[in-house]
XYZ file of C-alpha atoms in Angstrom:
165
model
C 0.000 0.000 0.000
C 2.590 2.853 1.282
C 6.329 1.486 -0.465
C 9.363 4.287 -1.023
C 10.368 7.354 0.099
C 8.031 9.048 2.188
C 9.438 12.113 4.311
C 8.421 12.822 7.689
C 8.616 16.870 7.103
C 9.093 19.779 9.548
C 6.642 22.522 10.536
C 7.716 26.067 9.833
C 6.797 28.766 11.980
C 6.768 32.298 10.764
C 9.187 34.087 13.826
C 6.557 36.703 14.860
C 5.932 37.033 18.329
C 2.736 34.195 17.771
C 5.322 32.152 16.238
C 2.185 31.663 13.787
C 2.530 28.911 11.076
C 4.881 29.418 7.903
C 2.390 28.086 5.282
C 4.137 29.747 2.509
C 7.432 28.109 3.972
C 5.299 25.021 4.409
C 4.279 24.929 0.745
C 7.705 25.514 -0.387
C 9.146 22.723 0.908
C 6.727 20.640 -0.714
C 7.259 21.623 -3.721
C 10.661 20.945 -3.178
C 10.328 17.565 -1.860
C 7.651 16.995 -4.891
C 10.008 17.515 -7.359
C 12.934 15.395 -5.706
C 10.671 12.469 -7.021
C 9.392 11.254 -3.343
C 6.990 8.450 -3.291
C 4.909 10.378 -0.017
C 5.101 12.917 2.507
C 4.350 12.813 6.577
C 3.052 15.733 7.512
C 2.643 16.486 11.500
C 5.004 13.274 12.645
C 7.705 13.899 15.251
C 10.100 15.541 12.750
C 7.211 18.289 12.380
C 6.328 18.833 15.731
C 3.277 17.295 16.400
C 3.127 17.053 20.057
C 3.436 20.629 20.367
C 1.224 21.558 18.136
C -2.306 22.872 18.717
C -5.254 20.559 16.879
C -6.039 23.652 14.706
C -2.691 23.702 13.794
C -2.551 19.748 13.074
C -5.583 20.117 11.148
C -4.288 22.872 9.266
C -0.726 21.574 8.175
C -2.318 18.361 7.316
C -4.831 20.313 4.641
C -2.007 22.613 3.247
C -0.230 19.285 2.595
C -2.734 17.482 0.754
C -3.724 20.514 -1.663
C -0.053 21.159 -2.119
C 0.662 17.104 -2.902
C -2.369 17.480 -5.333
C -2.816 13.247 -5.312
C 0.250 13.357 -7.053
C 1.526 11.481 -3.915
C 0.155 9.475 -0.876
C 0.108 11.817 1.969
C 0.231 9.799 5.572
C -0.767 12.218 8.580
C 1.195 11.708 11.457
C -2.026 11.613 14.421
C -0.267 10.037 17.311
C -0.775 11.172 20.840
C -0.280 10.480 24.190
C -3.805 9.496 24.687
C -6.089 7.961 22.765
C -9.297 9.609 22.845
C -6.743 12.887 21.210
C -5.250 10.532 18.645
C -8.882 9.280 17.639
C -9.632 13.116 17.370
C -6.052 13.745 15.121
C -6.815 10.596 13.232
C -10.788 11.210 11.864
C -9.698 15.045 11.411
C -6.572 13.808 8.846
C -10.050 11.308 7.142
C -12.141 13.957 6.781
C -9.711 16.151 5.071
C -8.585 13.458 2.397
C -5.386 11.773 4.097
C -4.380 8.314 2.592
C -3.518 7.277 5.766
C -1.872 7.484 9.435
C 1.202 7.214 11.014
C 0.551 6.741 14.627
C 3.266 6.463 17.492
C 2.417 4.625 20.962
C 0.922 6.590 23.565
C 4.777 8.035 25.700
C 4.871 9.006 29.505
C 1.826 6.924 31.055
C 3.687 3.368 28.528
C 0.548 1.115 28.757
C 0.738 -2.249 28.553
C 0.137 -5.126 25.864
C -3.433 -4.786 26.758
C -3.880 -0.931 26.004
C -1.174 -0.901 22.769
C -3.833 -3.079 21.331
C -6.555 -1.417 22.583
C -5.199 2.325 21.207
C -4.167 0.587 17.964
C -7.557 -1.118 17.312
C -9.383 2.028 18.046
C -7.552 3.755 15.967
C -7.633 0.899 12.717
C -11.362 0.898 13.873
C -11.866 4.438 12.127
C -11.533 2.736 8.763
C -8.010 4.460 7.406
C -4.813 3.044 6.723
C -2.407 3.125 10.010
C 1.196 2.857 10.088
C 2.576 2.229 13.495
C 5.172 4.195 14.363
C 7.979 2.189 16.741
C 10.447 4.763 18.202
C 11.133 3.571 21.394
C 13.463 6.469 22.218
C 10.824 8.761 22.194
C 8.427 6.144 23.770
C 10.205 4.690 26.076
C 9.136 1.040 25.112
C 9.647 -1.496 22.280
C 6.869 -3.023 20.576
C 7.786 -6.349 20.275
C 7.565 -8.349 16.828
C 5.060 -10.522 18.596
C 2.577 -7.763 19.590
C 2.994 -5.774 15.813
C 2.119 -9.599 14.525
C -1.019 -9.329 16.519
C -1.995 -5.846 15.929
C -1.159 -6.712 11.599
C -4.461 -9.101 11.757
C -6.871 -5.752 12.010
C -7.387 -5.131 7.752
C -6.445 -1.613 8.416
C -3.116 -1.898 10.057
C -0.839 -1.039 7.040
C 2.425 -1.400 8.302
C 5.046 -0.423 10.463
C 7.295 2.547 11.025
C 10.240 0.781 12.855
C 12.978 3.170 14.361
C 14.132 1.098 17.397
C-alpha cells in the first residue's frame, strides 16, 4: 500500500511574536520535496512537531499538505498522541480532510501495557483508514515487540510499520 520514500517533514513557523505557522514556507518545501521524485510525505510526525502543536494547527498543516501534494503522492498524517481519545480526534480530522492514511506512534509518559497498545491501535484501525505504526522507542520509552505488531497486523487496516528502534 505505502512502499518508497516518504518524508516525515518539519513545521515552519513564521518568527513573529505568535510564532504563527509558515504556510508559505510550508508549501515551499513541498514543492521541493515533490520535485525530488518522493513516493509520499508525513506531515505532523515527530520531525514536524506534532506534540506541540495545537489541533487547529494539526488540522491545518495536514490540509495545506494534501492541496499542495495534489494526489500526485500518498500523503500519511502523522495523528499520534499520548492518549487515545486525542489521537482518535487527530486521526478522523486527517479522514475527513482526504489523508491516505496514518502514522501513529504509541501513547509516551503513562507506557501502557500489551493490553492498552492493542486497545489504542484497534481504536484507531477501527476508524476505517490506513495506520502505520510508528515504533520509536526512544521517544516512547518502550519497544513493541515483533510478537505484539504480529497481533496488531491481523486488524485489515493496520498497514504497516514505522520501525525506528
Amino acid at each position: 500500500m505505502f512502499e518508497g520514500v516518504f518524508p516525515a517533514i518539519i513545521t515552519p513557523f513564521q518568527r513573529n511574536a505568535g510564532k504563527d505557522l509558515d504556510l508559505d514556507g510550508l508549501r515551499s518545501n513541498i514543492a521541493f520535496l515533490l520535485k525530488s521524485g518522493i513516493h509520499g510525505i508525513v506531515p505532523c510526525g515527530s520531525t514536524g512537531e506534532s506534540a506541540t502543536l495545537s489541533f487547529a494547527e494539526h488540522e491545518k498543516v495536514i490540509e495545506v499538505t494534501l492541496e499542495e501534494a495534489g494526489g500526485k503522492v500518498p500523503v500519511l498524517a502523522g495523528t499520534g498522541s499520548n492518549n487515545t481519545a486525542e489521537a482518535i480526534r487527530f486521526t478522523r480530522a486527517a479522514k475527513d480532510v482526504g489523508a491516505d492514511g496514518v502514522l501513529v506512534i504509541s501513547p509516551y509518559y503513562n507506557k501502557p501495557n500489551r493490553s492498552g497498545l492493542i486497545k489504542h491501535y484497534s481504536a484507531l484501525a477501527d476508524l476505517d483508514i490506513p495506520v502505520v505504526i510508528y515504533n520509536v522507542p526512544g521517544r516512547t520509552g518502550q519497544n513493541l515487540p515483533p510478537d505484539l505488531i504480529a497481533e496488531l497486523a491481523k486488524h485489515p487496516s493496520i498497514a504497516g510499520v514505522k520501525e525506528a528502534s
